[in-house]
Amino acid sequence: MVNRNQHFVSQHYLRQFQIGGTDTIWITKVNPLKVIGAGGIKGQCQDVYFYGRGDSKLDQMLKEIEGHVHPF
């Protein structure tokens, strides 16, 4: 399975900033500075094929490491 939306900040890390035990965090754009508001963790800090298209070895390695830190 090809992972299209690849996170450059782990969702596990973002959960440290969740609002009241939910899967939402406060979202702010840095440049230009703009407060967006509350939004889901799932869609944050990711980009389409950030680590490459197809069978990205780096993406697979990161997924395996994150699985040991926090099973999905």
mmCIF file of N, CA and C in Angstrom:
data_model
loop_
_atom_site.group_PDB
_atom_site.id
_atom_site.type_symbol
_atom_site.label_atom_id
_atom_site.label_comp_id
_atom_site.label_asym_id
_atom_site.label_seq_id
_atom_site.Cartn_x
_atom_site.Cartn_y
_atom_site.Cartn_z
ATOM 1 N N MET A 1 0.835 -1.187 0.000
ATOM 2 C CA MET A 1 0.000 0.000 0.000
ATOM 3 C C MET A 1 0.877 1.247 0.000
ATOM 4 N N VAL A 2 0.624 2.163 -0.909
ATOM 5 C CA VAL A 2 1.391 3.394 -1.019
ATOM 6 C C VAL A 2 0.775 4.438 -0.095
ATOM 7 N N ASN A 3 1.615 5.021 0.744
ATOM 8 C CA ASN A 3 1.184 6.055 1.679
ATOM 9 C C ASN A 3 1.289 7.407 0.987
ATOM 10 N N ARG A 4 0.179 7.942 0.515
ATOM 11 C CA ARG A 4 0.183 9.175 -0.267
ATOM 12 C C ARG A 4 0.421 10.407 0.609
ATOM 13 N N ASN A 5 -0.329 10.535 1.707
ATOM 14 C CA ASN A 5 -0.201 11.679 2.604
ATOM 15 C C ASN A 5 0.810 11.343 3.692
ATOM 16 N N GLN A 6 1.996 11.900 3.560
ATOM 17 C CA GLN A 6 3.097 11.562 4.457
ATOM 18 C C GLN A 6 3.353 12.714 5.427
ATOM 19 N N HIS A 7 3.388 12.370 6.707
ATOM 20 C CA HIS A 7 3.572 13.370 7.761
ATOM 21 C C HIS A 7 5.043 13.691 7.969
ATOM 22 N N PHE A 8 5.374 14.990 8.006
ATOM 23 C CA PHE A 8 6.736 15.387 8.348
ATOM 24 C C PHE A 8 6.860 15.674 9.831
ATOM 25 N N VAL A 9 5.761 15.706 10.553
ATOM 26 C CA VAL A 9 5.728 15.689 12.018
ATOM 27 C C VAL A 9 4.782 14.558 12.398
ATOM 28 N N SER A 10 5.269 13.638 13.190
ATOM 29 C CA SER A 10 4.499 12.465 13.577
ATOM 30 C C SER A 10 3.204 12.839 14.299
ATOM 31 N N GLN A 11 2.114 12.137 13.971
ATOM 32 C CA GLN A 11 0.844 12.360 14.668
ATOM 33 C C GLN A 11 1.005 12.063 16.157
ATOM 34 N N HIS A 12 1.863 11.096 16.476
ATOM 35 C CA HIS A 12 2.124 10.762 17.875
ATOM 36 C C HIS A 12 2.665 11.993 18.615
ATOM 37 N N TYR A 13 3.564 12.731 17.970
ATOM 38 C CA TYR A 13 4.113 13.936 18.582
ATOM 39 C C TYR A 13 3.025 15.010 18.721
ATOM 40 N N LEU A 14 2.202 15.176 17.700
ATOM 41 C CA LEU A 14 1.157 16.212 17.730
ATOM 42 C C LEU A 14 0.129 15.957 18.825
ATOM 43 N N ARG A 15 -0.059 14.704 19.222
ATOM 44 C CA ARG A 15 -1.043 14.395 20.269
ATOM 45 C C ARG A 15 -0.689 15.038 21.611
ATOM 46 N N GLN A 16 0.558 15.442 21.792
ATOM 47 C CA GLN A 16 0.946 16.142 23.017
ATOM 48 C C GLN A 16 0.238 17.489 23.132
ATOM 49 N N PHE A 17 -0.266 17.994 22.004
ATOM 50 C CA PHE A 17 -0.901 19.308 21.968
ATOM 51 C C PHE A 17 -2.415 19.225 21.776
ATOM 52 N N GLN A 18 -2.983 18.029 21.957
ATOM 53 C CA GLN A 18 -4.422 17.857 21.722
ATOM 54 C C GLN A 18 -5.247 18.665 22.722
ATOM 55 N N ILE A 19 -6.431 19.019 22.278
ATOM 56 C CA ILE A 19 -7.344 19.823 23.086
ATOM 57 C C ILE A 19 -8.275 18.890 23.853
ATOM 58 N N GLY A 20 -8.166 18.908 25.160
ATOM 59 C CA GLY A 20 -9.083 18.167 26.022
ATOM 60 C C GLY A 20 -9.261 16.693 25.711
ATOM 61 N N GLY A 21 -8.203 16.010 25.345
ATOM 62 C CA GLY A 21 -8.283 14.576 25.092
ATOM 63 C C GLY A 21 -8.937 14.206 23.762
ATOM 64 N N THR A 22 -9.192 15.193 22.901
ATOM 65 C CA THR A 22 -9.776 14.925 21.581
ATOM 66 C C THR A 22 -8.650 14.768 20.554
ATOM 67 N N ASP A 23 -9.003 14.486 19.320
ATOM 68 C CA ASP A 23 -8.005 14.415 18.251
ATOM 69 C C ASP A 23 -7.926 15.743 17.496
ATOM 70 N N THR A 24 -8.065 16.855 18.223
ATOM 71 C CA THR A 24 -7.932 18.178 17.625
ATOM 72 C C THR A 24 -6.820 18.959 18.307
ATOM 73 N N ILE A 25 -6.213 19.863 17.550
ATOM 74 C CA ILE A 25 -5.164 20.752 18.053
ATOM 75 C C ILE A 25 -5.453 22.161 17.519
ATOM 76 N N TRP A 26 -4.823 23.174 18.116
ATOM 77 C CA TRP A 26 -4.922 24.532 17.591
ATOM 78 C C TRP A 26 -3.959 24.667 16.432
ATOM 79 N N ILE A 27 -4.434 25.238 15.328
ATOM 80 C CA ILE A 27 -3.639 25.350 14.112
ATOM 81 C C ILE A 27 -3.336 26.818 13.846
ATOM 82 N N THR A 28 -2.055 27.094 13.584
ATOM 83 C CA THR A 28 -1.602 28.443 13.270
ATOM 84 C C THR A 28 -0.634 28.374 12.100
ATOM 85 N N LYS A 29 -0.803 29.239 11.127
ATOM 86 C CA LYS A 29 0.154 29.379 10.028
ATOM 87 C C LYS A 29 1.232 30.343 10.503
ATOM 88 N N VAL A 30 2.475 30.089 10.117
ATOM 89 C CA VAL A 30 3.586 30.904 10.606
ATOM 90 C C VAL A 30 3.882 32.091 9.692
ATOM 91 N N ASN A 31 3.886 31.860 8.380
ATOM 92 C CA ASN A 31 4.274 32.930 7.468
ATOM 93 C C ASN A 31 3.297 33.030 6.310
ATOM 94 N N PRO A 32 2.450 34.026 6.280
ATOM 95 C CA PRO A 32 2.254 35.067 7.282
ATOM 96 C C PRO A 32 1.488 34.515 8.482
ATOM 97 N N LEU A 33 1.705 35.126 9.631
ATOM 98 C CA LEU A 33 1.081 34.660 10.869
ATOM 99 C C LEU A 33 -0.439 34.740 10.762
ATOM 100 N N LYS A 34 -1.080 33.593 10.977
ATOM 101 C CA LYS A 34 -2.542 33.532 10.909
ATOM 102 C C LYS A 34 -3.022 32.394 11.794
ATOM 103 N N VAL A 35 -3.912 32.698 12.753
ATOM 104 C CA VAL A 35 -4.491 31.675 13.606
ATOM 105 C C VAL A 35 -5.688 31.084 12.872
ATOM 106 N N ILE A 36 -5.660 29.770 12.640
ATOM 107 C CA ILE A 36 -6.724 29.082 11.924
ATOM 108 C C ILE A 36 -7.813 28.633 12.899
ATOM 109 N N GLY A 37 -7.406 28.073 14.039
ATOM 110 C CA GLY A 37 -8.351 27.567 15.027
ATOM 111 C C GLY A 37 -8.176 26.074 15.224
ATOM 112 N N ALA A 38 -9.151 25.446 15.827
ATOM 113 C CA ALA A 38 -9.071 24.017 16.119
ATOM 114 C C ALA A 38 -9.278 23.200 14.844
ATOM 115 N N GLY A 39 -8.488 22.128 14.724
ATOM 116 C CA GLY A 39 -8.611 21.236 13.572
ATOM 117 C C GLY A 39 -8.087 19.868 13.919
ATOM 118 N N GLY A 40 -8.435 18.903 13.109
ATOM 119 C CA GLY A 40 -8.028 17.525 13.343
ATOM 120 C C GLY A 40 -6.538 17.296 13.193
ATOM 121 N N ILE A 41 -5.981 16.459 14.057
ATOM 122 C CA ILE A 41 -4.566 16.105 14.002
ATOM 123 C C ILE A 41 -4.242 15.392 12.694
ATOM 124 N N LYS A 42 -5.148 14.541 12.259
ATOM 125 C CA LYS A 42 -4.889 13.689 11.099
ATOM 126 C C LYS A 42 -4.426 14.461 9.863
ATOM 127 N N GLY A 43 -4.971 15.631 9.613
ATOM 128 C CA GLY A 43 -4.639 16.366 8.400
ATOM 129 C C GLY A 43 -3.512 17.367 8.536
ATOM 130 N N GLN A 44 -2.844 17.417 9.682
ATOM 131 C CA GLN A 44 -1.826 18.439 9.917
ATOM 132 C C GLN A 44 -0.414 17.922 9.669
ATOM 133 N N CYS A 45 0.468 18.853 9.326
ATOM 134 C CA CYS A 45 1.899 18.565 9.152
ATOM 135 C C CYS A 45 2.132 17.389 8.208
ATOM 136 N N GLN A 46 1.486 17.423 7.072
ATOM 137 C CA GLN A 46 1.654 16.377 6.075
ATOM 138 C C GLN A 46 1.659 17.002 4.695
ATOM 139 N N ASP A 47 2.203 16.281 3.748
ATOM 140 C CA ASP A 47 2.198 16.718 2.369
ATOM 141 C C ASP A 47 2.102 15.482 1.493
ATOM 142 N N VAL A 48 1.582 15.650 0.315
ATOM 143 C CA VAL A 48 1.451 14.530 -0.613
ATOM 144 C C VAL A 48 2.851 14.096 -1.054
ATOM 145 N N TYR A 49 3.167 12.840 -0.826
ATOM 146 C CA TYR A 49 4.462 12.236 -1.210
ATOM 147 C C TYR A 49 5.664 13.051 -0.714
ATOM 148 N N PHE A 50 5.608 13.519 0.531
ATOM 149 C CA PHE A 50 6.705 14.313 1.106
ATOM 150 C C PHE A 50 8.027 13.549 1.048
ATOM 151 N N TYR A 51 8.002 12.245 1.299
ATOM 152 C CA TYR A 51 9.220 11.423 1.295
ATOM 153 C C TYR A 51 9.438 10.709 -0.028
ATOM 154 N N GLY A 52 8.592 10.956 -1.014
ATOM 155 C CA GLY A 52 8.765 10.357 -2.330
ATOM 156 C C GLY A 52 7.566 9.527 -2.747
ATOM 157 N N ARG A 53 7.464 9.293 -4.049
ATOM 158 C CA ARG A 53 6.369 8.508 -4.617
ATOM 159 C C ARG A 53 6.703 7.028 -4.596
ATOM 160 N N GLY A 54 5.651 6.247 -4.739
ATOM 161 C CA GLY A 54 5.848 4.809 -4.859
ATOM 162 C C GLY A 54 6.293 4.166 -3.569
ATOM 163 N N ASP A 55 7.167 3.209 -3.692
ATOM 164 C CA ASP A 55 7.643 2.436 -2.545
ATOM 165 C C ASP A 55 8.818 3.148 -1.886
ATOM 166 N N SER A 56 8.522 4.209 -1.123
ATOM 167 C CA SER A 56 9.570 4.991 -0.472
ATOM 168 C C SER A 56 10.129 4.229 0.731
ATOM 169 N N LYS A 57 11.400 3.880 0.654
ATOM 170 C CA LYS A 57 12.043 3.154 1.755
ATOM 171 C C LYS A 57 12.088 4.015 3.020
ATOM 172 N N LEU A 58 12.297 5.309 2.853
ATOM 173 C CA LEU A 58 12.341 6.205 4.012
ATOM 174 C C LEU A 58 10.978 6.250 4.703
ATOM 175 N N ASP A 59 9.907 6.371 3.919
ATOM 176 C CA ASP A 59 8.566 6.398 4.495
ATOM 177 C C ASP A 59 8.266 5.099 5.236
ATOM 178 N N GLN A 60 8.640 3.968 4.673
ATOM 179 C CA GLN A 60 8.422 2.676 5.320
ATOM 180 C C GLN A 60 9.206 2.565 6.624
ATOM 181 N N MET A 61 10.452 3.050 6.611
ATOM 182 C CA MET A 61 11.290 3.012 7.808
ATOM 183 C C MET A 61 10.668 3.865 8.920
ATOM 184 N N LEU A 62 10.233 5.079 8.580
ATOM 185 C CA LEU A 62 9.623 5.957 9.572
ATOM 186 C C LEU A 62 8.328 5.366 10.120
ATOM 187 N N LYS A 63 7.533 4.748 9.237
ATOM 188 C CA LYS A 63 6.288 4.119 9.665
ATOM 189 C C LYS A 63 6.569 2.991 10.662
ATOM 190 N N GLU A 64 7.615 2.213 10.403
ATOM 191 C CA GLU A 64 7.973 1.116 11.310
ATOM 192 C C GLU A 64 8.439 1.652 12.666
ATOM 193 N N ILE A 65 9.269 2.688 12.650
ATOM 194 C CA ILE A 65 9.766 3.281 13.894
ATOM 195 C C ILE A 65 8.600 3.856 14.698
ATOM 196 N N GLU A 66 7.717 4.601 14.031
ATOM 197 C CA GLU A 66 6.575 5.192 14.720
ATOM 198 C C GLU A 66 5.651 4.137 15.285
ATOM 199 N N GLY A 67 5.567 2.996 14.604
ATOM 200 C CA GLY A 67 4.742 1.891 15.082
ATOM 201 C C GLY A 67 5.243 1.320 16.406
ATOM 202 N N HIS A 68 6.568 1.387 16.618
ATOM 203 C CA HIS A 68 7.132 0.908 17.880
ATOM 204 C C HIS A 68 6.888 1.918 19.003
ATOM 205 N N VAL A 69 6.899 3.199 18.639
ATOM 206 C CA VAL A 69 6.700 4.259 19.636
ATOM 207 C C VAL A 69 5.229 4.333 20.031
ATOM 208 N N HIS A 70 4.359 4.267 19.027
ATOM 209 C CA HIS A 70 2.921 4.375 19.262
ATOM 210 C C HIS A 70 2.177 3.538 18.233
ATOM 211 N N PRO A 71 1.741 2.340 18.596
ATOM 212 C CA PRO A 71 1.007 1.516 17.628
ATOM 213 C C PRO A 71 -0.286 2.192 17.177
ATOM 214 N N PHE A 72 -0.578 2.115 15.901
ATOM 215 C CA PHE A 72 -1.778 2.760 15.341
ATOM 216 C C PHE A 72 -2.932 1.813 15.358
#
